[in-house]
Short mmCIF file of C-alpha atoms in Angstrom, two decimals:
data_model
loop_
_atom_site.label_atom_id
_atom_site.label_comp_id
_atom_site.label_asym_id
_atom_site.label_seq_id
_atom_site.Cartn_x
_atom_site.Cartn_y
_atom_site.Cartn_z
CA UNK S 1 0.00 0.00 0.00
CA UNK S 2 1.60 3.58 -0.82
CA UNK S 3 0.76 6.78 -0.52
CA UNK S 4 -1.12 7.07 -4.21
CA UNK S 5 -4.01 5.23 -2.17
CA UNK S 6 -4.07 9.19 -0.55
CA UNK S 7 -5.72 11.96 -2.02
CA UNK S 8 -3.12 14.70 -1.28
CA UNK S 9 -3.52 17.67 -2.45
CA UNK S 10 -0.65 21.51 -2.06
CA UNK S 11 -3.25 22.88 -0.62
CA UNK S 12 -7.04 22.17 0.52
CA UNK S 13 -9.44 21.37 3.39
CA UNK S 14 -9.74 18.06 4.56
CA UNK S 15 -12.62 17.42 6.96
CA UNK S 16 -13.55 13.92 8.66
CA UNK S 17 -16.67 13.15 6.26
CA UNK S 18 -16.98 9.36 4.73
CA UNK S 19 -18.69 8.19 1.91
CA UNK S 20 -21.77 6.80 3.02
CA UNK S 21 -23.40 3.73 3.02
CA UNK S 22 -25.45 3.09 -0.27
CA UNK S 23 -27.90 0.75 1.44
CA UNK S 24 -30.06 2.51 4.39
CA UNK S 25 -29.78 0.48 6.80
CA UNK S 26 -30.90 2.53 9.77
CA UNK S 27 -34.11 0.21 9.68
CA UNK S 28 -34.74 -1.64 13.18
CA UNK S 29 -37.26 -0.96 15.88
CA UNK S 30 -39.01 2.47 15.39
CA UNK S 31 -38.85 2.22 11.65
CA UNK S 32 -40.59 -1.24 11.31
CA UNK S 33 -42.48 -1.21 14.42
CA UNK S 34 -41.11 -3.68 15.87
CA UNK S 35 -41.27 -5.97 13.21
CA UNK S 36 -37.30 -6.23 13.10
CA UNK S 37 -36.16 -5.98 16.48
CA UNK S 38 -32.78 -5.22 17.50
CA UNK S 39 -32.19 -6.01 21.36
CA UNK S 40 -29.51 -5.08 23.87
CA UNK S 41 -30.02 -9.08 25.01
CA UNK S 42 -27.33 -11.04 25.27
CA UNK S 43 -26.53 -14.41 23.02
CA UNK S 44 -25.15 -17.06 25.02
CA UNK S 45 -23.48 -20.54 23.68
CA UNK S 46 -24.68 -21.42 20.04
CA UNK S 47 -28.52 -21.38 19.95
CA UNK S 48 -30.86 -19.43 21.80
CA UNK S 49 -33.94 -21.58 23.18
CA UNK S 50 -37.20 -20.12 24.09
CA UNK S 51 -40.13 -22.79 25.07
CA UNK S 52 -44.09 -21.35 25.02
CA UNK S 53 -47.10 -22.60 25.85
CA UNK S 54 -48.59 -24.64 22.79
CA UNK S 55 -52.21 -24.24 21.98
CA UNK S 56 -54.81 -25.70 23.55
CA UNK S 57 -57.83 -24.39 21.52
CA UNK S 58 -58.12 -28.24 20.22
CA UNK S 59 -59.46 -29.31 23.55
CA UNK S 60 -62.58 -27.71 23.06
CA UNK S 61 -65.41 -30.14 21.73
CA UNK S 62 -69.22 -31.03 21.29
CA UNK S 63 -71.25 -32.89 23.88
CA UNK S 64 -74.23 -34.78 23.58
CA UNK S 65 -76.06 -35.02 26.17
CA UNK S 66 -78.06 -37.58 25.52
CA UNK S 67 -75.32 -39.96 23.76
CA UNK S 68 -73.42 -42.85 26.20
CA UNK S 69 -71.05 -41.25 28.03
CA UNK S 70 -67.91 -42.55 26.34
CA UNK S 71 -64.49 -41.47 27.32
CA UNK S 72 -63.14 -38.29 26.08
CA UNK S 73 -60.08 -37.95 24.21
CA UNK S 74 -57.61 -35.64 26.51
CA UNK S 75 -54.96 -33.12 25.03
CA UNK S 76 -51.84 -32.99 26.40
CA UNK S 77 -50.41 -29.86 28.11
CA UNK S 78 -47.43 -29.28 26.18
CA UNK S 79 -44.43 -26.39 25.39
CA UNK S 80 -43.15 -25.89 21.84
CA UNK S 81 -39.79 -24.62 21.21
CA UNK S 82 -38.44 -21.71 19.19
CA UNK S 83 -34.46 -21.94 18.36
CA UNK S 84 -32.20 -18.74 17.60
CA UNK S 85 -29.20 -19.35 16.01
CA UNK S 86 -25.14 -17.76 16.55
CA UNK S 87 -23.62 -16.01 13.46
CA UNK S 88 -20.28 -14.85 13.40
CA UNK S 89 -18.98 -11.64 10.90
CA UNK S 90 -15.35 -10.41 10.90
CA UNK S 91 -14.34 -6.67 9.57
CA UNK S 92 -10.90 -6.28 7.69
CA UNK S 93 -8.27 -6.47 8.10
CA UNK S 94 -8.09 -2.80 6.93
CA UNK S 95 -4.22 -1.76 5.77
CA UNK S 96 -2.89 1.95 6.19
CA UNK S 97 1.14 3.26 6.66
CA UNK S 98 1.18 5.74 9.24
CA UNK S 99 4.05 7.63 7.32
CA UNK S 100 1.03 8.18 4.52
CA UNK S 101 -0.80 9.75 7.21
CA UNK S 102 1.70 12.37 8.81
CA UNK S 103 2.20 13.15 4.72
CA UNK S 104 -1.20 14.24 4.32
CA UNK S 105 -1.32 15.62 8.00
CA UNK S 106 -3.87 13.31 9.49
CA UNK S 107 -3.27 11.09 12.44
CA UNK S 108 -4.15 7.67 13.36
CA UNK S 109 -6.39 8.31 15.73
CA UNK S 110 -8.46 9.73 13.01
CA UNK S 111 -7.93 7.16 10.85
CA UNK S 112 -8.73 4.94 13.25
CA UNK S 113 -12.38 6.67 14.29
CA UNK S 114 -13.11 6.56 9.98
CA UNK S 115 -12.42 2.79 10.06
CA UNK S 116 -15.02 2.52 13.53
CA UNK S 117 -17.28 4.47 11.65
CA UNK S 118 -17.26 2.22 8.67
CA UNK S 119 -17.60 -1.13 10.74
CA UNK S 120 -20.23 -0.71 12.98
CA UNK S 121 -22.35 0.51 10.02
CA UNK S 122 -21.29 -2.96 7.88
CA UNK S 123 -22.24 -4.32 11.24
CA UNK S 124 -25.52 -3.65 11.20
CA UNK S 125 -25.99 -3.78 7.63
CA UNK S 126 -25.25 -7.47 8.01
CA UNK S 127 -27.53 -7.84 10.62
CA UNK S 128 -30.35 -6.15 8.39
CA UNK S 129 -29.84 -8.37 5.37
CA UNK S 130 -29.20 -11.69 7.93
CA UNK S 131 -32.88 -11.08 9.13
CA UNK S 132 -34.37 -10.26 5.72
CA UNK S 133 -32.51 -13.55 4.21
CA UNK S 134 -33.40 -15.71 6.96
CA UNK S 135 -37.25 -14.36 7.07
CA UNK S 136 -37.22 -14.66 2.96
CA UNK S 137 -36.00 -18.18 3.24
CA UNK S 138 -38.66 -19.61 5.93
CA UNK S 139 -41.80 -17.83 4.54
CA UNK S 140 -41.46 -18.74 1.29
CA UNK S 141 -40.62 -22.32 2.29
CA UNK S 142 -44.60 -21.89 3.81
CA UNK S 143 -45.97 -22.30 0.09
CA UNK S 144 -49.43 -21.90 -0.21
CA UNK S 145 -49.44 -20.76 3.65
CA UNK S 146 -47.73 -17.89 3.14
CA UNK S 147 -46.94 -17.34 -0.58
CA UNK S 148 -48.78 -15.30 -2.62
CA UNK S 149 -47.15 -14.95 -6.52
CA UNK S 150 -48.62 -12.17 -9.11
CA UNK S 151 -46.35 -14.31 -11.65
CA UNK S 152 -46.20 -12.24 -14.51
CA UNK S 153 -46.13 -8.46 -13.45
CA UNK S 154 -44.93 -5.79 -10.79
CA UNK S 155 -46.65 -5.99 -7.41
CA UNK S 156 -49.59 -4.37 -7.15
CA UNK S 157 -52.12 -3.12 -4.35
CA UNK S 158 -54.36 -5.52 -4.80
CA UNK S 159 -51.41 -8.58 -4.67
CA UNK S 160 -50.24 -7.22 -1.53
CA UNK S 161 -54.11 -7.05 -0.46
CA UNK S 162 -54.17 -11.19 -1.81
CA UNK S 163 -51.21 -11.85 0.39
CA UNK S 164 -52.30 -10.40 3.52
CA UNK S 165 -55.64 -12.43 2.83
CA UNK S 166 -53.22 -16.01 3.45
CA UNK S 167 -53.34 -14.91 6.84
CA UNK S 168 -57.53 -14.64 7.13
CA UNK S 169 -58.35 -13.03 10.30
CA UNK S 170 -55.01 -12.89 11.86
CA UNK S 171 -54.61 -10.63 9.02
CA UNK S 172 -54.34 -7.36 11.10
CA UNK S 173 -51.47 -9.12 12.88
CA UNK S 174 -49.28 -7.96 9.59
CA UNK S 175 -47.68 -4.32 10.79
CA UNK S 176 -45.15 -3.90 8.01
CA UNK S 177 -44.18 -4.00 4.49
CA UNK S 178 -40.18 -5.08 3.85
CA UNK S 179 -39.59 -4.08 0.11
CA UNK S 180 -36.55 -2.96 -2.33
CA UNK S 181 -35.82 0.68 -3.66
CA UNK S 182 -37.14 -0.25 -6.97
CA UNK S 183 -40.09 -2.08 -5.31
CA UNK S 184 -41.27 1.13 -3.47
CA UNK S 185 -41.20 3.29 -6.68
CA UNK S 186 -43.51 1.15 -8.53
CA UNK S 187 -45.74 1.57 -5.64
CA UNK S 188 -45.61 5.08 -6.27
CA UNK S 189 -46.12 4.93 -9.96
CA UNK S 190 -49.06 3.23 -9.28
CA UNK S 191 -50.26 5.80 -7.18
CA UNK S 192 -49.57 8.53 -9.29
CA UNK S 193 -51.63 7.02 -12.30
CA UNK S 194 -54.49 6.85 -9.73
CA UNK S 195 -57.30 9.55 -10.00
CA UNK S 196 -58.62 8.33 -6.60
CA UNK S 197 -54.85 9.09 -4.55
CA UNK S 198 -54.66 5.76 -2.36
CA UNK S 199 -52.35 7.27 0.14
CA UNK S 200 -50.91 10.93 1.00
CA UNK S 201 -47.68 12.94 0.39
CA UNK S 202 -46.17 14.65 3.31
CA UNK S 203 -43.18 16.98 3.11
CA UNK S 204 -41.07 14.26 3.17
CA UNK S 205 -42.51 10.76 1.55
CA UNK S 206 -44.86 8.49 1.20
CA UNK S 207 -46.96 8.07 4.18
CA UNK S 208 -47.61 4.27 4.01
CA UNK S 209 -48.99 1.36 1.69
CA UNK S 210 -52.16 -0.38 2.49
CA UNK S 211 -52.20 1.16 6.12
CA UNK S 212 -49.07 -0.46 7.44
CA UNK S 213 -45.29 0.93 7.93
CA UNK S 214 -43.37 0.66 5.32
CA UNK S 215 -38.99 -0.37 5.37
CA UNK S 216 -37.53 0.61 2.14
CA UNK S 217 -34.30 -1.28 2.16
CA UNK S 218 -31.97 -3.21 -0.97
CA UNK S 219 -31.11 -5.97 0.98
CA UNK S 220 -30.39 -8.66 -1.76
CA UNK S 221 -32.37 -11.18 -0.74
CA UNK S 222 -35.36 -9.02 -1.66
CA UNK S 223 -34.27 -9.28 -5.23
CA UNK S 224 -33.80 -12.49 -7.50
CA UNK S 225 -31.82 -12.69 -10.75
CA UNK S 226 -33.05 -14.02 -13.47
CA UNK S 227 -32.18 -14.08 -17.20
CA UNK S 228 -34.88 -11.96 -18.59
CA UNK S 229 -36.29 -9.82 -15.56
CA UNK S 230 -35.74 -9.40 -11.24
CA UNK S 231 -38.06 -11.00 -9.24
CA UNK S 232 -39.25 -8.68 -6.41
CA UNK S 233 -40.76 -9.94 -3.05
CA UNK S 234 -42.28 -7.85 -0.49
CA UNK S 235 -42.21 -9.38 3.11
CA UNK S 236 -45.34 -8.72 5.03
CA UNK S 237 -44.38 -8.78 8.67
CA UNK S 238 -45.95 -9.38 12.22
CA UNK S 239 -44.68 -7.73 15.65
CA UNK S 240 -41.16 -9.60 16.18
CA UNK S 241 -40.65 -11.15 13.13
CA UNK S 242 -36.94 -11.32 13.51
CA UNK S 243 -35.21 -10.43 16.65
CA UNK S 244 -31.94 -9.92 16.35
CA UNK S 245 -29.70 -10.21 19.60
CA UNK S 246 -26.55 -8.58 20.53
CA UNK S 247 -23.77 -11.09 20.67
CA UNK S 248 -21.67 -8.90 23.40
CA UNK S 249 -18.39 -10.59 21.93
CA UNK S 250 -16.62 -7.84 19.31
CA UNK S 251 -13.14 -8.12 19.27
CA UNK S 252 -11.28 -5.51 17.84
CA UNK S 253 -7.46 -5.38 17.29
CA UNK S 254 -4.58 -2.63 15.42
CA UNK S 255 -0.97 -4.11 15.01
CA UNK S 256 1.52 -1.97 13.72
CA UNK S 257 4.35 -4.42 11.86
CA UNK S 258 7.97 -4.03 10.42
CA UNK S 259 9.86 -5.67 8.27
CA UNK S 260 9.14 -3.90 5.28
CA UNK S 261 10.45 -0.92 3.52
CA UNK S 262 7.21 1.39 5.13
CA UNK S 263 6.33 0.57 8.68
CA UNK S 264 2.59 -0.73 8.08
CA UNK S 265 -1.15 -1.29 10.23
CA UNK S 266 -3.44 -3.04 10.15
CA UNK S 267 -6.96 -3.43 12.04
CA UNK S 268 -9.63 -6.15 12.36
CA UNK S 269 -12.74 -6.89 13.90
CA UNK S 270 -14.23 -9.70 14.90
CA UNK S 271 -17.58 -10.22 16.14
CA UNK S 272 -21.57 -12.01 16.64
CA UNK S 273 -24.59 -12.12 16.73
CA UNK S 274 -28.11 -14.15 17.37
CA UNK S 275 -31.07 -14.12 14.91
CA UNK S 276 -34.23 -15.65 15.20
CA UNK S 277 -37.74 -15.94 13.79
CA UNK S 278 -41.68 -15.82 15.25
CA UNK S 279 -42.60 -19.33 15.10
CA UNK S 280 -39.55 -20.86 13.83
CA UNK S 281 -36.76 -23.06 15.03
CA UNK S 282 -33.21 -23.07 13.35
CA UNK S 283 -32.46 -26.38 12.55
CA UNK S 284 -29.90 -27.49 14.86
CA UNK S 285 -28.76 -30.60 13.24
CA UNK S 286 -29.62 -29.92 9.14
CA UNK S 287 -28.27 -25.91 9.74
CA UNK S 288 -25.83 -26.43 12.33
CA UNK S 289 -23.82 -24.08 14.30
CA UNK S 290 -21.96 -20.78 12.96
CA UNK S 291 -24.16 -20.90 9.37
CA UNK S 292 -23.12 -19.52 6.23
CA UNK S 293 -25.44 -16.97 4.26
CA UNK S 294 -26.66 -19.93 2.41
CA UNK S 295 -27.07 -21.88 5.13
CA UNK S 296 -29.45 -19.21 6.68
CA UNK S 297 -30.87 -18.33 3.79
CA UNK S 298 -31.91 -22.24 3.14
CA UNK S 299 -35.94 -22.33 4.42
CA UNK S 300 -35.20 -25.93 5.15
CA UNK S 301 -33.11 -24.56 8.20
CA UNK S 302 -35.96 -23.27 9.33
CA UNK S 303 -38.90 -25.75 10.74
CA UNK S 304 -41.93 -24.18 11.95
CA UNK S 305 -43.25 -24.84 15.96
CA UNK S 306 -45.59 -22.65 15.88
CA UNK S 307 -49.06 -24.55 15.89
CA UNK S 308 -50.85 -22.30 12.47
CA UNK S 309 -49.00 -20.63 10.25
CA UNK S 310 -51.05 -16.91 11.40
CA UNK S 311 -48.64 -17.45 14.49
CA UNK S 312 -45.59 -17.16 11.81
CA UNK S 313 -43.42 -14.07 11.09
CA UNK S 314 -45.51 -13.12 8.21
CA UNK S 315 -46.14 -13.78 4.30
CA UNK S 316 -44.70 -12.58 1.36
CA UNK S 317 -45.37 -11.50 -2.26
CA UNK S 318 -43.47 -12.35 -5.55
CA UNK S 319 -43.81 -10.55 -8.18
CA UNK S 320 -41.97 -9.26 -11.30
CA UNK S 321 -39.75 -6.34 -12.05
CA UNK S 322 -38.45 -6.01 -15.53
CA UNK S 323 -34.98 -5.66 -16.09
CA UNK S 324 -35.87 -2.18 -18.29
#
């Protein structure tokens, strides 16, 4: 690394501003409602276990009163299971020669502030797009449950509508709309060629869509490549869909080195976290511990425990976006 990776200039200001992130990724609690949840909780060992109550709305039956009194079949009180699952990121190494800085008058302890800067926002980027992968992957393993495809076209109103219908009268349950850049604006078009506005224009954007909060977001796993066109999906989410905990284990470390012609540093991050999903399980055994982005994104890995599908993070949409 030399000093041409340095802008340097005879004479300028320099200030402390970074290029920022092209993905917004400021998109947790307030902005979904809770529907992505990022929590201060702690992540011990490699999977989180939570047990609840299973339902017992099965138990209830007809009687006859005038029929033999035959035994009764009995339900059993029972607890399901829901299973987070560790993931582990790393940041780096990042390379800089502290003789490149005192030649463009900047010290390392700036440098060194820019490269936090950077991380914890590729942090939580990560954590974003983990949630949005792993939520992608279980729904649409649902099918039928919690599919809804307008095959040939862009999303509309009315698919979204068909999609929130999967979940029948749990329906209201669904708080938030997950969708892509591209997504959104075709939502908007929509809009605009409607005579009869379907929702408002504040100072600032688009209220909502269909009533609920809407995360605007170009997390990949929103968006499939095809040959001919990109299929969108729209993830419509319940309360806690994904809660993502805080692995409490980031380990940072700078070593200067010699040896070579420049003295040289380096600095790299390791570091976790826990995701998991309303009404699903990781699969311990089939996913395993410390997954891979396919592995998460695999719905396999992810077996439903939750006794109806309603009691699920949410559905989704599929639709079409043309490459033009």
């Amino acid at each position: 690394m030399a000093l041409s990776s340095m802008k340097v200039f005879n004479k300028t200001v320099q200030t402390m501003a970074t290029e920022k992130l092209a993905q917004d990724v400021e998109k947790f609690n307030a902005a979904s409602a809770g529907a992505i949840r990022l929590t201060a909780e702690g992540f011990e060992g490699d999977y989180r276990y939570e047990n609840f109550w299973a339902s017992l709305h099965a138990a209830q039956r007809r009687v006859d009163r005038y029929a033999s009194n035959a035994a009764a079949s009995s339900t059993a009180l029972s607890q399901l299971q829901a299973v987070g699952v560790k993931v582990a990121g790393g940041f780096g190494p990042i390379l800089f020669e502290p003789g490149q800085l005192a030649w463009v008058q900047k010290s390392p302890a700036e440098a060194a502030e820019v490269i936090s800067r950077y991380m914890a926002e590729a942090m939580l980027k990560d954590q974003l797009n983990t949630a949005i992968a792993a939520l992608v992957a279980a729904i649409e393993a649902g099918t039928t449950n919690t599919v809804y495809d307008a095959n040939t076209g862009p999303i509309t109103y009315a698919d979204l509508n068909s999609a929130h219908a999967l979940f029948g009268d749990a329906s209201q349950s669904l708080i938030c709309e997950v969708m892509d850049g591209v997504t959104y604006h075709k939502f908007v078009g929509q809009n605009i060629a409607n005579a009869a506005t379907l929702f408002t224009y504040s100072s600032v954007r688009v209220v909502d869509i269909l009533g609920q909060r809407v995360v605007v977001t170009d997390a990949p796993a929103l968006r499939e490549a095809s040959t001919t066109a990109n299929d969108a999906k729209v993830l419509s989410l319940a309360a806690g869909a994904a809660t993502i905990y805080d692995g409490s284990d980031l380990i940072t470390n700078i070593q200067t080195t010699n040896g070579k012609e420049r003295i040289e540093t380096t600095m790299q991050a390791d570091y976790t976290f826990g995701v998991a999903l309303k009404g699903f399980a990781w699969d311990v055994t089939n996913g395993g511990k410390s997954p891979t982005d396919a592995e998460l994104a695999t719905g396999s890995n992810w077996d439903k425990v939750a006794s109806s599908w309603k009691h699920t993070a949410g559905v989704i949409t599929l639709g079409i976006v043309t490459s033009s």
